[in-house]
Every structure is written in C-alpha cells, then in structure tokens.
Tab-separated table of N, CA and C in Angstrom:
chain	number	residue	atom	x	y	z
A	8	UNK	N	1.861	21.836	-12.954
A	8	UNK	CA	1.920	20.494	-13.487
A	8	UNK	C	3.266	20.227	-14.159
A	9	UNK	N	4.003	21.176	-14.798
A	9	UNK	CA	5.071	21.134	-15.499
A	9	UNK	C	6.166	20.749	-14.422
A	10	UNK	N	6.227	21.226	-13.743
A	10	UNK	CA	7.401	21.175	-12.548
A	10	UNK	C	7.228	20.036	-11.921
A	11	UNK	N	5.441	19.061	-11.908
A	11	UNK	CA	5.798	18.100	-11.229
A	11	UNK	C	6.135	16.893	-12.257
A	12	UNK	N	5.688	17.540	-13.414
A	12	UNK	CA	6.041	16.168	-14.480
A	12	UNK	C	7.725	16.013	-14.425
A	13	UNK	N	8.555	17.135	-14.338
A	13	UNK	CA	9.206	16.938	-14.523
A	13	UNK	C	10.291	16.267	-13.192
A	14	UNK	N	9.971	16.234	-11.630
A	14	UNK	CA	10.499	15.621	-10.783
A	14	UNK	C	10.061	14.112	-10.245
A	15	UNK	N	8.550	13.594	-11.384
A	15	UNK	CA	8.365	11.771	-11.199
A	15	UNK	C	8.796	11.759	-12.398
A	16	UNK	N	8.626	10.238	-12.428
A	16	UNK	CA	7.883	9.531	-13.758
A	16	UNK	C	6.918	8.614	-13.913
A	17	UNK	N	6.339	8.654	-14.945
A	17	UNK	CA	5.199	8.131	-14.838
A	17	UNK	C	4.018	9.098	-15.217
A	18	UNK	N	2.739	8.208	-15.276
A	18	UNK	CA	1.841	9.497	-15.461
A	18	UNK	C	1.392	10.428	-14.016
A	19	UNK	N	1.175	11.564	-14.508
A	19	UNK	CA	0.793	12.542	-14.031
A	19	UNK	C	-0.693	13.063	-14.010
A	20	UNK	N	-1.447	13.557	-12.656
A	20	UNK	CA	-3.196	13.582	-13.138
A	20	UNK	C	-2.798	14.546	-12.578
A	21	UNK	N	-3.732	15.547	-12.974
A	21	UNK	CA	-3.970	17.022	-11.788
A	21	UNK	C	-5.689	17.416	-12.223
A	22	UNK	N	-5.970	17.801	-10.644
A	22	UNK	CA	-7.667	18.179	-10.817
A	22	UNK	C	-7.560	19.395	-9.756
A	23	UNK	N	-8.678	20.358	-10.605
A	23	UNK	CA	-8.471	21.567	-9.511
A	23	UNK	C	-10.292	20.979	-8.978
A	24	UNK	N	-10.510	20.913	-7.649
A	24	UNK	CA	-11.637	20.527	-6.992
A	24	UNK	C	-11.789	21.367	-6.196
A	25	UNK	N	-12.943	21.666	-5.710
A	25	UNK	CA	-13.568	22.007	-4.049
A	25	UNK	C	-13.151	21.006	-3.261
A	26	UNK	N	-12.573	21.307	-2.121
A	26	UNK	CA	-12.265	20.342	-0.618
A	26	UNK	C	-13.743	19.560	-0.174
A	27	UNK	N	-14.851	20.208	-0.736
A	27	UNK	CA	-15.670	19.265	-0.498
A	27	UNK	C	-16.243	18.119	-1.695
A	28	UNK	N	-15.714	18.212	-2.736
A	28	UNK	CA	-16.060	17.165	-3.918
A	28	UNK	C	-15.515	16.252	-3.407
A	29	UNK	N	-15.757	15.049	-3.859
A	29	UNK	CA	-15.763	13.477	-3.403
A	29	UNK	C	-14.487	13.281	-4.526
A	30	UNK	N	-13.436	13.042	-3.668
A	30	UNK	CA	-12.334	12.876	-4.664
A	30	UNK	C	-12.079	11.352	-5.023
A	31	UNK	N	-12.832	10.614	-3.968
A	31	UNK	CA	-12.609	9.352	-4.194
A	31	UNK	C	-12.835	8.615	-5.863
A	32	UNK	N	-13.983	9.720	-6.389
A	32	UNK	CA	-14.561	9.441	-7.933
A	32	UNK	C	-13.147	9.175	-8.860
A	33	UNK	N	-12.377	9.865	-8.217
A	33	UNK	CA	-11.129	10.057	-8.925
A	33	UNK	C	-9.891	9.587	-9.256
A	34	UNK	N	-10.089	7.788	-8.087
A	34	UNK	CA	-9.444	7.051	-8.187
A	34	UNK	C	-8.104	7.176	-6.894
A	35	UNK	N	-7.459	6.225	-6.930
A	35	UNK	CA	-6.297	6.659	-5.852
A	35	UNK	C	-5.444	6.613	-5.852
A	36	UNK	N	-4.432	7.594	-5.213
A	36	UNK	CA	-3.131	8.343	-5.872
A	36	UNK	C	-1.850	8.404	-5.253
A	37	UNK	N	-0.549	8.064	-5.345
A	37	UNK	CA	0.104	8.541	-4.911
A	37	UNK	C	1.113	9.414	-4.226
A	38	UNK	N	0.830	10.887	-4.692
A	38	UNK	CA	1.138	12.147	-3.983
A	38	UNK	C	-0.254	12.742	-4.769
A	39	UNK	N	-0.494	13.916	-3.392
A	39	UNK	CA	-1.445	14.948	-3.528
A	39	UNK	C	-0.403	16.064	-2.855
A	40	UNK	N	-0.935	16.916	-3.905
A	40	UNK	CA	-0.064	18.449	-3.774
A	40	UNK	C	-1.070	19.790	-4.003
A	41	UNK	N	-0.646	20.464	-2.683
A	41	UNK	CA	-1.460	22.164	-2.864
A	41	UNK	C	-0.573	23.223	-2.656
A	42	UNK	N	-0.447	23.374	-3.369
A	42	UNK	CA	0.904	24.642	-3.736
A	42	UNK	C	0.343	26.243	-4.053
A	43	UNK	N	0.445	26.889	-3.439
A	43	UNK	CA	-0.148	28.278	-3.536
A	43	UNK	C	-0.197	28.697	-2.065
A	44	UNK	N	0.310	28.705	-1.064
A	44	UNK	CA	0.078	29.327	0.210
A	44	UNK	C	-1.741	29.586	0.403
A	45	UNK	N	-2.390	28.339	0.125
A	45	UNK	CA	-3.626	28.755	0.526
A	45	UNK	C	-4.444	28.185	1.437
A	46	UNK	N	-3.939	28.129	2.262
A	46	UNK	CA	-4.880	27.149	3.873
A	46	UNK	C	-5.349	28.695	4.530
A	47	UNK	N	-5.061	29.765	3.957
A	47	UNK	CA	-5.709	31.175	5.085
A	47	UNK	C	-7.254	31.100	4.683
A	48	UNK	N	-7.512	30.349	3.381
A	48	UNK	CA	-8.790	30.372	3.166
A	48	UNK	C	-9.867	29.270	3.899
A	49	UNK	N	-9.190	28.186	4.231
A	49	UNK	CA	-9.672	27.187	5.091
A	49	UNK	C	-9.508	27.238	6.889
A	50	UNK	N	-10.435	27.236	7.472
A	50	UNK	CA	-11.078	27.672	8.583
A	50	UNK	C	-10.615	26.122	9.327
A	51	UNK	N	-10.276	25.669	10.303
A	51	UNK	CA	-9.782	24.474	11.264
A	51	UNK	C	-11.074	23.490	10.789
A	52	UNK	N	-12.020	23.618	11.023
A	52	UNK	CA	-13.021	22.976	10.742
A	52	UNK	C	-12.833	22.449	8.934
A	53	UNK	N	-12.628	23.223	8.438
A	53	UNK	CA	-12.434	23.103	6.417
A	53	UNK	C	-11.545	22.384	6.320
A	54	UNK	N	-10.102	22.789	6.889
A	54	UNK	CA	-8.852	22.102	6.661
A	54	UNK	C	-8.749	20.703	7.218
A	55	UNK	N	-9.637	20.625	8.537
A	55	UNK	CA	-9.790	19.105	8.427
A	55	UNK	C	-10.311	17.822	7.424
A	56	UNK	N	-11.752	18.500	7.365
A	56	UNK	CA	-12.068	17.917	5.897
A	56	UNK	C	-11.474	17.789	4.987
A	57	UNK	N	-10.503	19.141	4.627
A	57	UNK	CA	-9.307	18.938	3.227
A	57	UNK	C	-8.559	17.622	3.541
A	58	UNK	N	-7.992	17.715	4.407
A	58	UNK	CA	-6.902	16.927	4.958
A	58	UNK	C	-7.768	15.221	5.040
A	59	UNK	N	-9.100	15.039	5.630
A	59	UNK	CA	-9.250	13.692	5.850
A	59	UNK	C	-9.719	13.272	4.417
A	60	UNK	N	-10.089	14.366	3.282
A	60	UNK	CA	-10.221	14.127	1.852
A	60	UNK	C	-9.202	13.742	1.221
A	61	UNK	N	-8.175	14.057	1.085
A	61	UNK	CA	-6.875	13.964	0.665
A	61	UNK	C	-6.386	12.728	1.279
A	62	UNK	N	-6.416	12.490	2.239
A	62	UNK	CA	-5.867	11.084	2.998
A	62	UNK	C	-6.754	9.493	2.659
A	63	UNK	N	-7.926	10.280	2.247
A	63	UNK	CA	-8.850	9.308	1.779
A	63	UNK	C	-8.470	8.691	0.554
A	64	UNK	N	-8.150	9.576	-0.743
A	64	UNK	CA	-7.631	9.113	-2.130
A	64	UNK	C	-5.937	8.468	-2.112
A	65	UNK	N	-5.600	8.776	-1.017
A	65	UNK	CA	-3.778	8.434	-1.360
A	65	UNK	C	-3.235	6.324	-1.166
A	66	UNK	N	-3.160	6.523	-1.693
A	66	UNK	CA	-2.284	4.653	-1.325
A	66	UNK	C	-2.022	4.870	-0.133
A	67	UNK	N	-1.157	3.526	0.465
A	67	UNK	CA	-1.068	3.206	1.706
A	67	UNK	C	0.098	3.976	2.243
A	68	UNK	N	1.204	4.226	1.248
A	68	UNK	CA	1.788	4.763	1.773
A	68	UNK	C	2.401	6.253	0.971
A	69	UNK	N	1.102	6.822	0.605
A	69	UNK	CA	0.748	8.317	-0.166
A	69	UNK	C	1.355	9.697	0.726
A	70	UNK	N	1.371	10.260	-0.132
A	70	UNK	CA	2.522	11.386	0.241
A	70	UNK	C	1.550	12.666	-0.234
A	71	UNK	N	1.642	13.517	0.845
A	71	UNK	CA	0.797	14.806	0.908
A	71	UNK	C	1.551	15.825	0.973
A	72	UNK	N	1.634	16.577	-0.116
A	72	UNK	CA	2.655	17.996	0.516
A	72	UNK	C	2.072	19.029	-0.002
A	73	UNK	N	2.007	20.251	1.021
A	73	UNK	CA	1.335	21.112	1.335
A	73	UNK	C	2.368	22.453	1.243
A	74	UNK	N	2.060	23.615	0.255
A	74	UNK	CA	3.098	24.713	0.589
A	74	UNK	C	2.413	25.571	1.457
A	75	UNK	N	3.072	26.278	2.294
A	75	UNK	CA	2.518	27.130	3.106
A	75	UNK	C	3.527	27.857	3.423
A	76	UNK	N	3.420	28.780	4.820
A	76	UNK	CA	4.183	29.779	5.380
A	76	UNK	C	3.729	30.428	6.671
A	77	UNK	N	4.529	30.238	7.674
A	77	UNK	CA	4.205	30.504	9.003
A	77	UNK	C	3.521	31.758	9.165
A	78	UNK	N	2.196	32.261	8.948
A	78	UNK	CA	1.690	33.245	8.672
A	78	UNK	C	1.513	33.547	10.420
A	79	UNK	N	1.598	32.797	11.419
A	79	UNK	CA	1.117	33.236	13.000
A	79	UNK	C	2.386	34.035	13.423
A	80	UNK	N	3.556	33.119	12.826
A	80	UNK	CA	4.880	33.744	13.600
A	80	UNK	C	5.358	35.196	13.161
A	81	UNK	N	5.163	35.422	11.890
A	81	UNK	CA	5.137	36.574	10.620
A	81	UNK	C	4.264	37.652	11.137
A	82	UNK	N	3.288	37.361	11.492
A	82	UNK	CA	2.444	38.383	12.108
A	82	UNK	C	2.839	38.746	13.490
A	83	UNK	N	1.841	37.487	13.988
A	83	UNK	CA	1.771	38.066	15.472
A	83	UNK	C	3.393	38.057	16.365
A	84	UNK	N	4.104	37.250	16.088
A	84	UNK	CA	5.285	37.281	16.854
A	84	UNK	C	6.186	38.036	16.451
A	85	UNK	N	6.239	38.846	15.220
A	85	UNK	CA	7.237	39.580	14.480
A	85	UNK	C	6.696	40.362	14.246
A	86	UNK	N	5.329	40.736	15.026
A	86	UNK	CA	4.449	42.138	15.149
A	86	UNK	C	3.807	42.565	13.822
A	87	UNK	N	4.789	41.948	12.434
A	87	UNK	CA	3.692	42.447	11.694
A	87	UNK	C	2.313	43.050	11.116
A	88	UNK	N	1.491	41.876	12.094
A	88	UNK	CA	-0.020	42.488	11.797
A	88	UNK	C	-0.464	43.577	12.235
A	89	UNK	N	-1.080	44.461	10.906
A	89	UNK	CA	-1.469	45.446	11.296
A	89	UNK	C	-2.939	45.500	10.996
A	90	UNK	N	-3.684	46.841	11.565
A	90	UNK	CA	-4.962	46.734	11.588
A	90	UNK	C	-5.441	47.352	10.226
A	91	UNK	N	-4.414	48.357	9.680
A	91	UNK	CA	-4.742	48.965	8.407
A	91	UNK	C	-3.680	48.437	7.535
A	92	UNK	N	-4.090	47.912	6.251
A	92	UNK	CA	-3.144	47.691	5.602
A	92	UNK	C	-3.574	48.290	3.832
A	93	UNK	N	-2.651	48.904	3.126
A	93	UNK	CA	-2.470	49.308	2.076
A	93	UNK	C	-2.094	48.099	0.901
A	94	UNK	N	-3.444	48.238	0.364
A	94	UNK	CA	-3.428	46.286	-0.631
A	94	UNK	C	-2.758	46.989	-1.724
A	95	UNK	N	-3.433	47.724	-2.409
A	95	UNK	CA	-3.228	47.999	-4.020
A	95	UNK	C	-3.206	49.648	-4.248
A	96	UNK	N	-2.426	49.785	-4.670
A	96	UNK	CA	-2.509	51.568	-4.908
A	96	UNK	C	-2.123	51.819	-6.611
A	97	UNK	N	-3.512	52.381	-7.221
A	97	UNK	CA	-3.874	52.649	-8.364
A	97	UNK	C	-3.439	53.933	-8.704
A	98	UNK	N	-3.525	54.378	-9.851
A	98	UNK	CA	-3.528	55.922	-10.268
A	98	UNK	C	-3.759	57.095	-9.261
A	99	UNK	N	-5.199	56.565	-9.034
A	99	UNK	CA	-6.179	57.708	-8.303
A	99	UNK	C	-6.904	56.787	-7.544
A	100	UNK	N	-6.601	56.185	-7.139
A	100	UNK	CA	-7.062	55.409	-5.771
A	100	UNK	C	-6.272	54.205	-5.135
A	101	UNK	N	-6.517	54.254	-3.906
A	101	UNK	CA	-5.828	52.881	-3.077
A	101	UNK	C	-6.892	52.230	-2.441
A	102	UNK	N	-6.812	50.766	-2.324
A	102	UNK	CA	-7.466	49.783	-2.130
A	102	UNK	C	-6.440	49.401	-0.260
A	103	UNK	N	-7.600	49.626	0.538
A	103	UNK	CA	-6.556	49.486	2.473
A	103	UNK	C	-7.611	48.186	2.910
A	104	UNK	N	-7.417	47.105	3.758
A	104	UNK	CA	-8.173	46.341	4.063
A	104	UNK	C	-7.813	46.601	5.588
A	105	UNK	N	-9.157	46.541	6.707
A	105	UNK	CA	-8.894	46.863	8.105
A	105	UNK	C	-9.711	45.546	9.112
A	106	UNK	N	-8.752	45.766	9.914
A	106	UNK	CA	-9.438	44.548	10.711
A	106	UNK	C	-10.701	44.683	11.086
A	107	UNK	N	-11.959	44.087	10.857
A	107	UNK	CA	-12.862	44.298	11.347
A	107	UNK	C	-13.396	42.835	12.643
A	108	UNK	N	-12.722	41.941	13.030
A	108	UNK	CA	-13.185	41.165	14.097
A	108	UNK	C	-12.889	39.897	13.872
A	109	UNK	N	-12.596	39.171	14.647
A	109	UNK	CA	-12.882	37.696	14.921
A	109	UNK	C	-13.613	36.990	15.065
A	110	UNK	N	-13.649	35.894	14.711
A	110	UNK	CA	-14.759	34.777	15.223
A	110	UNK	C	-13.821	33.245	16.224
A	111	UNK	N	-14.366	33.191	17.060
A	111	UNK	CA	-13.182	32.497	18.255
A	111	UNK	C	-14.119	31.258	17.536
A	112	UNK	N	-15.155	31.027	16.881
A	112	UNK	CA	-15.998	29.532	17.095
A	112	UNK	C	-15.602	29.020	15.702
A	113	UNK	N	-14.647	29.508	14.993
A	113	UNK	CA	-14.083	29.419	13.641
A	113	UNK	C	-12.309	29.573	13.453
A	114	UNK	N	-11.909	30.168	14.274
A	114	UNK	CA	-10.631	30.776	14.161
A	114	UNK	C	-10.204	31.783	13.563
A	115	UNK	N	-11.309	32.255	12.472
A	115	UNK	CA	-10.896	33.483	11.552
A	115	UNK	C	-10.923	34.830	12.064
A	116	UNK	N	-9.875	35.778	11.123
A	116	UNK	CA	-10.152	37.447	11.036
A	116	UNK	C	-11.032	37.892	10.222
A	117	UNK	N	-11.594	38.143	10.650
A	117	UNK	CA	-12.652	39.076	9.236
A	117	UNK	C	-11.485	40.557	8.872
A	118	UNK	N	-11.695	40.518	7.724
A	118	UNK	CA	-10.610	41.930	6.783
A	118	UNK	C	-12.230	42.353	6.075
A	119	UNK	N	-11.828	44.078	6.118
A	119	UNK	CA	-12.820	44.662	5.057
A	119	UNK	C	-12.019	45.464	4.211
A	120	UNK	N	-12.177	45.594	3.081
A	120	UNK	CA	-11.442	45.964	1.865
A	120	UNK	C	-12.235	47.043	1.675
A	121	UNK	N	-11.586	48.340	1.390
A	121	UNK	CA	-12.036	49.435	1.096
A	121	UNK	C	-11.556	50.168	0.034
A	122	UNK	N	-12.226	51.156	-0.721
A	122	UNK	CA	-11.704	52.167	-1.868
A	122	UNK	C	-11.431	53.020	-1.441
A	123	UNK	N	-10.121	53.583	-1.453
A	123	UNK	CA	-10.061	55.127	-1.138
A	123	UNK	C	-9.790	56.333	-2.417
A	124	UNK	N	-10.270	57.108	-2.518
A	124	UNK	CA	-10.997	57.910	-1.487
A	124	UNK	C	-12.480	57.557	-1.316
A	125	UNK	N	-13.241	58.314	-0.702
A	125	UNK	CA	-14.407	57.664	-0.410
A	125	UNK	C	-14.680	56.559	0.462
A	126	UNK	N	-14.214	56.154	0.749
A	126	UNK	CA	-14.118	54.476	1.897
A	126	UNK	C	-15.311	53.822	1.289
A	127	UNK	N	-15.612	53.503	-0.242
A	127	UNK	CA	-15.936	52.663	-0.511
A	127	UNK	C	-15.923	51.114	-0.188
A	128	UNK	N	-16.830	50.451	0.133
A	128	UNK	CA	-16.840	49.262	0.890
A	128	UNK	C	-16.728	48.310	-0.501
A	129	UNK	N	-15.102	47.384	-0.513
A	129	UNK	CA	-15.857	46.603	-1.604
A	129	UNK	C	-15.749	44.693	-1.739
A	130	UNK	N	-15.690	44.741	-0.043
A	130	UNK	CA	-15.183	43.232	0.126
A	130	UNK	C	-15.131	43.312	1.156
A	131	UNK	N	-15.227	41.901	1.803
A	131	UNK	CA	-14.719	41.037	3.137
A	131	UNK	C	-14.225	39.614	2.907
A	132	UNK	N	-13.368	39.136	3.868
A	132	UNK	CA	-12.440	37.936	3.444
A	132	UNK	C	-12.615	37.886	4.829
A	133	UNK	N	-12.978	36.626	4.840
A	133	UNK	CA	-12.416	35.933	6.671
A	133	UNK	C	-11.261	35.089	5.951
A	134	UNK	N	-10.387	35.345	7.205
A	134	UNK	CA	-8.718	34.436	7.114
A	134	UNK	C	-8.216	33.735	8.272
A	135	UNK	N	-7.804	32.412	7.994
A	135	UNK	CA	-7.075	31.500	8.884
A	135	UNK	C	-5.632	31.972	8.970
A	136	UNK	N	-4.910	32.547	10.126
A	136	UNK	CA	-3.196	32.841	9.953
A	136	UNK	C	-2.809	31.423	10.626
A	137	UNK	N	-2.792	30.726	9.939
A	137	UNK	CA	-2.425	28.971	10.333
A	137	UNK	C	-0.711	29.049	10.533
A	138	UNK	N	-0.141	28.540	11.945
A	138	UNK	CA	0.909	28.779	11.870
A	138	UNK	C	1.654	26.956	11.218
A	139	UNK	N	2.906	26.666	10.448
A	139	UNK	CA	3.442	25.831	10.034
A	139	UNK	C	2.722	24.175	11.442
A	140	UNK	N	3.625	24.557	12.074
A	140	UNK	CA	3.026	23.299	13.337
A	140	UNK	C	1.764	22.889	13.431
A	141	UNK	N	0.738	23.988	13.517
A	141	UNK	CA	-0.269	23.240	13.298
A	141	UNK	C	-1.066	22.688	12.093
A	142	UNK	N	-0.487	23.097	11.094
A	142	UNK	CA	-1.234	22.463	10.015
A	142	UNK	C	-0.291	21.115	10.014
A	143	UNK	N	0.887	20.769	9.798
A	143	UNK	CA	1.341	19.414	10.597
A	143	UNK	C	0.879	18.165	11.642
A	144	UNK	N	0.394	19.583	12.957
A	144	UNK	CA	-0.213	18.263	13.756
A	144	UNK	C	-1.250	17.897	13.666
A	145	UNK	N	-2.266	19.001	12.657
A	145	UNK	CA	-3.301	18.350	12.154
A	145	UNK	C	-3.287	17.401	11.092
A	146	UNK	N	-2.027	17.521	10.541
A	146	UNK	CA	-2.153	16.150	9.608
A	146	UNK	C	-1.324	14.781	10.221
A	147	UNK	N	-0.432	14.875	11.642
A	147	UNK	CA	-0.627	13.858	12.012
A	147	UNK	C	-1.643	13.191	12.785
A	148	UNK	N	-2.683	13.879	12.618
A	148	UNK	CA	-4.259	12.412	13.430
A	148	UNK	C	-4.793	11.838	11.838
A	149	UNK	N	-4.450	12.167	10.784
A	149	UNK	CA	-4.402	11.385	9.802
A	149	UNK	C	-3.311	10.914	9.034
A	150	UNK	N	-2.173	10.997	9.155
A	150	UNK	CA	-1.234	10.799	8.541
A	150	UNK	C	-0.337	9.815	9.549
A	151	UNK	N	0.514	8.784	9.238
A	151	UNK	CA	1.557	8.403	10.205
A	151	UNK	C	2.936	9.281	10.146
A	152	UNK	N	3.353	9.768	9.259
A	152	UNK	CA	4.508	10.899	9.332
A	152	UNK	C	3.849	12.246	8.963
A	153	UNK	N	4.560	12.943	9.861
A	153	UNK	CA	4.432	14.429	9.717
A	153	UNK	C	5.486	15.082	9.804
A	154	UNK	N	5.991	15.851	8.679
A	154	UNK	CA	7.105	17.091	9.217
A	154	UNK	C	6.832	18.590	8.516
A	155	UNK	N	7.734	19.079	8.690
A	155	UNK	CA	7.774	20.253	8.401
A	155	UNK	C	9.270	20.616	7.479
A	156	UNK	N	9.027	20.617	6.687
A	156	UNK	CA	10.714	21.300	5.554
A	156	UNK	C	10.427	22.687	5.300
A	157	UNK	N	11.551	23.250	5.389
A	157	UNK	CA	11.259	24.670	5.391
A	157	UNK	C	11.910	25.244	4.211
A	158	UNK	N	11.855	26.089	3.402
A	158	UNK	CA	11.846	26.552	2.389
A	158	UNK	C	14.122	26.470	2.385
A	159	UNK	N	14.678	27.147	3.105
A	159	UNK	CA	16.228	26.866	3.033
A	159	UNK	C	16.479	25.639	2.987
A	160	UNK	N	15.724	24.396	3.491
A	160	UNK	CA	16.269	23.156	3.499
A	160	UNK	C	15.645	22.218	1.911
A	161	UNK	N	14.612	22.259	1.589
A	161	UNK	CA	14.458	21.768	0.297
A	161	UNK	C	14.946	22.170	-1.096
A	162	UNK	N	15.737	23.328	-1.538
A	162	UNK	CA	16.383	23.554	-2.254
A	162	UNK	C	15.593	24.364	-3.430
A	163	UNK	N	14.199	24.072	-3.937
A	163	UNK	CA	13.241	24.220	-4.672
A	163	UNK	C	12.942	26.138	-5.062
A	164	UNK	N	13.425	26.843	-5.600
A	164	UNK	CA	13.423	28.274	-5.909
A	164	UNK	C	12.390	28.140	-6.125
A	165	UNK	N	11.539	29.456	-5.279
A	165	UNK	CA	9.976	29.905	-5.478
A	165	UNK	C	8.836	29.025	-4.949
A	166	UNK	N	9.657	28.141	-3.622
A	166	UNK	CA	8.398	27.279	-3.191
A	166	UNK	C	8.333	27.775	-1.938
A	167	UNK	N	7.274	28.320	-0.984
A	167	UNK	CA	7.630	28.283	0.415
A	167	UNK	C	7.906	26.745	1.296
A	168	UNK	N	7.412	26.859	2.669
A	168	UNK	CA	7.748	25.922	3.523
A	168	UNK	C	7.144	24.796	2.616
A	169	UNK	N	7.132	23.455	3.090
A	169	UNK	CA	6.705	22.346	2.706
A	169	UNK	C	6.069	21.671	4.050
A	170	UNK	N	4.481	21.355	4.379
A	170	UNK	CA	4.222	20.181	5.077
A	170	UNK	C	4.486	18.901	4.488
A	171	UNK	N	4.744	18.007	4.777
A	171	UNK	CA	4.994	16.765	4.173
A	171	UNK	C	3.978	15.572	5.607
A	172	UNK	N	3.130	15.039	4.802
A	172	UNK	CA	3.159	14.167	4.988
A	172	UNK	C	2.373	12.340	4.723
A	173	UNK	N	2.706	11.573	5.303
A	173	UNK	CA	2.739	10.589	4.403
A	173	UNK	C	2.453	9.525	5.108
A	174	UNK	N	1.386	8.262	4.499
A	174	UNK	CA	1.217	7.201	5.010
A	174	UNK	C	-0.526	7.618	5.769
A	175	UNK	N	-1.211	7.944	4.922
A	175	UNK	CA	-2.833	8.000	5.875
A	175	UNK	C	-3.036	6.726	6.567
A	176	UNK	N	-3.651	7.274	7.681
A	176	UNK	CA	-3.873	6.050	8.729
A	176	UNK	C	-5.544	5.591	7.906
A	177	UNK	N	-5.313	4.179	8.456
A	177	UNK	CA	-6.468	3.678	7.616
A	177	UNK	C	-7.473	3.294	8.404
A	178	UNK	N	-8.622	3.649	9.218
A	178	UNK	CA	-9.441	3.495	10.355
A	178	UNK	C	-10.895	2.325	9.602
C-alpha cells in the first residue's frame, strides 16, 4: 500500500479478498493490483473468474495490473523443471517436493512435499505454471488493452513482469 500511495494521488483503498467474494460490495475503482507472483495458485478456470471479478469493479476505463513471471518459459523451455526439488533445508532435516501428476481437465501439477529423513508426507499444492501471454490473452476477452511490460522495461526495483491491462469491456 505504501508504494502505491506513494505513485497516485488521491485516496487509496486496499482489500485483501477471496477471487470469489463479490467485490462489487466494494464500490468501483480505478486500478486493481495483485502483486506477489501469485496466479500458480489459480487454475484457468479460477483466473477467469479473478479476472471477470476485477473487470467487474473497475471504471470504464480501469487499469488492472498483475505481477507475475513467465513460470512456462523458466521451466519447461529452460528445462528447469525438475521432478525432485529441495524446498527448505533445516538443521536436521530437508523439506524436497516431487512431482506427483497432472490434471489435463484443470491445467495443474500436483507437488507433494516431503520431510526428510523419513519421507514424511506433509503437503500437496496443485500449481498453474501460467506462462506471461497467456494470462494477457486471457485478459484481453475482458479487457480492451492488453500488454505485457517486463520487469527491464518498467524501471520499478523488486517488481517482476507486469500484465497491464485496461478498459473492461462492458457486455
């Protein structure tokens, strides 16, 4: 909130919500912002809803910006993804999460989080690796502009990429 008070003016609202609360209660706004690289938690099906929620509260010509990070190209095209990965390593134990499967009728990976030693079981996370473009062209079937700014071109230290976009279509 500090960082955005300080690039408008004017007042400033911020609400942390579920993508499914009725934001409309909340009146309507001129920029909506989600900053935290977190669309891996929203599934194509979720992120639409986010997205036609968000487009719902903004003025006519409301501005949506979204931080993210090409998590498809990072992985799969730059080979990154691996099937075992080493999360957290403690004193006397490490925390490895392993691929355990897909779901094609969702888009997600299922990850299982384990304790080692022991292969204590102590979690699962399904994840969206949403690459930059498409969370864009999903916001142009609601949005009239869509782009993509990428973290070297906006100037902003400690922000990743930026979706931007702006003007919800009004059906």
């Amino acid at each position: 909130m500090l960082l955005v008070e300080e690039w408008v003016s004017g007042e400033v609202y911020g609400a942390v919500m579920d993508r499914l609360d009725d934001l409309s209660r909340l009146g309507k706004f001129d920029v909506a912002l989600i900053f935290g690289h977190t669309m891996p938690h929203f599934d194509p099906f979720q992120a639409a809803e986010l997205f036609r929620n968000v487009a719902g509260v903004l003025e006519g010509d409301g501005v949506f910006l979204l931080e993210e990070t090409d998590r498809f190209g990072a992985f799969f095209y730059r080979r990154a993804y691996r099937e075992i990965v080493p999360e957290v390593r403690g004193e006397d134990y490490t925390v490895i999460s392993l691929d355990e499967g897909y779901d094609p009728l969702r888009g997600v990976i299922r990850r299982g989080y384990y304790r080692l030693p022991g292969w204590e079981k102590i979690g699962e996370m399904e994840t969206r690796y949403w690459d930059l473009a498409g969370l864009a062209g999903l916001g142009k079937a609601l949005f009239e502009e869509a782009r993509i700014i990428r973290n070297g071109e906006h100037g902003i230290v400690n922000v990743g990429d930026i979706i931007y976009l702006r003007g919800p279509h009004r059906t």
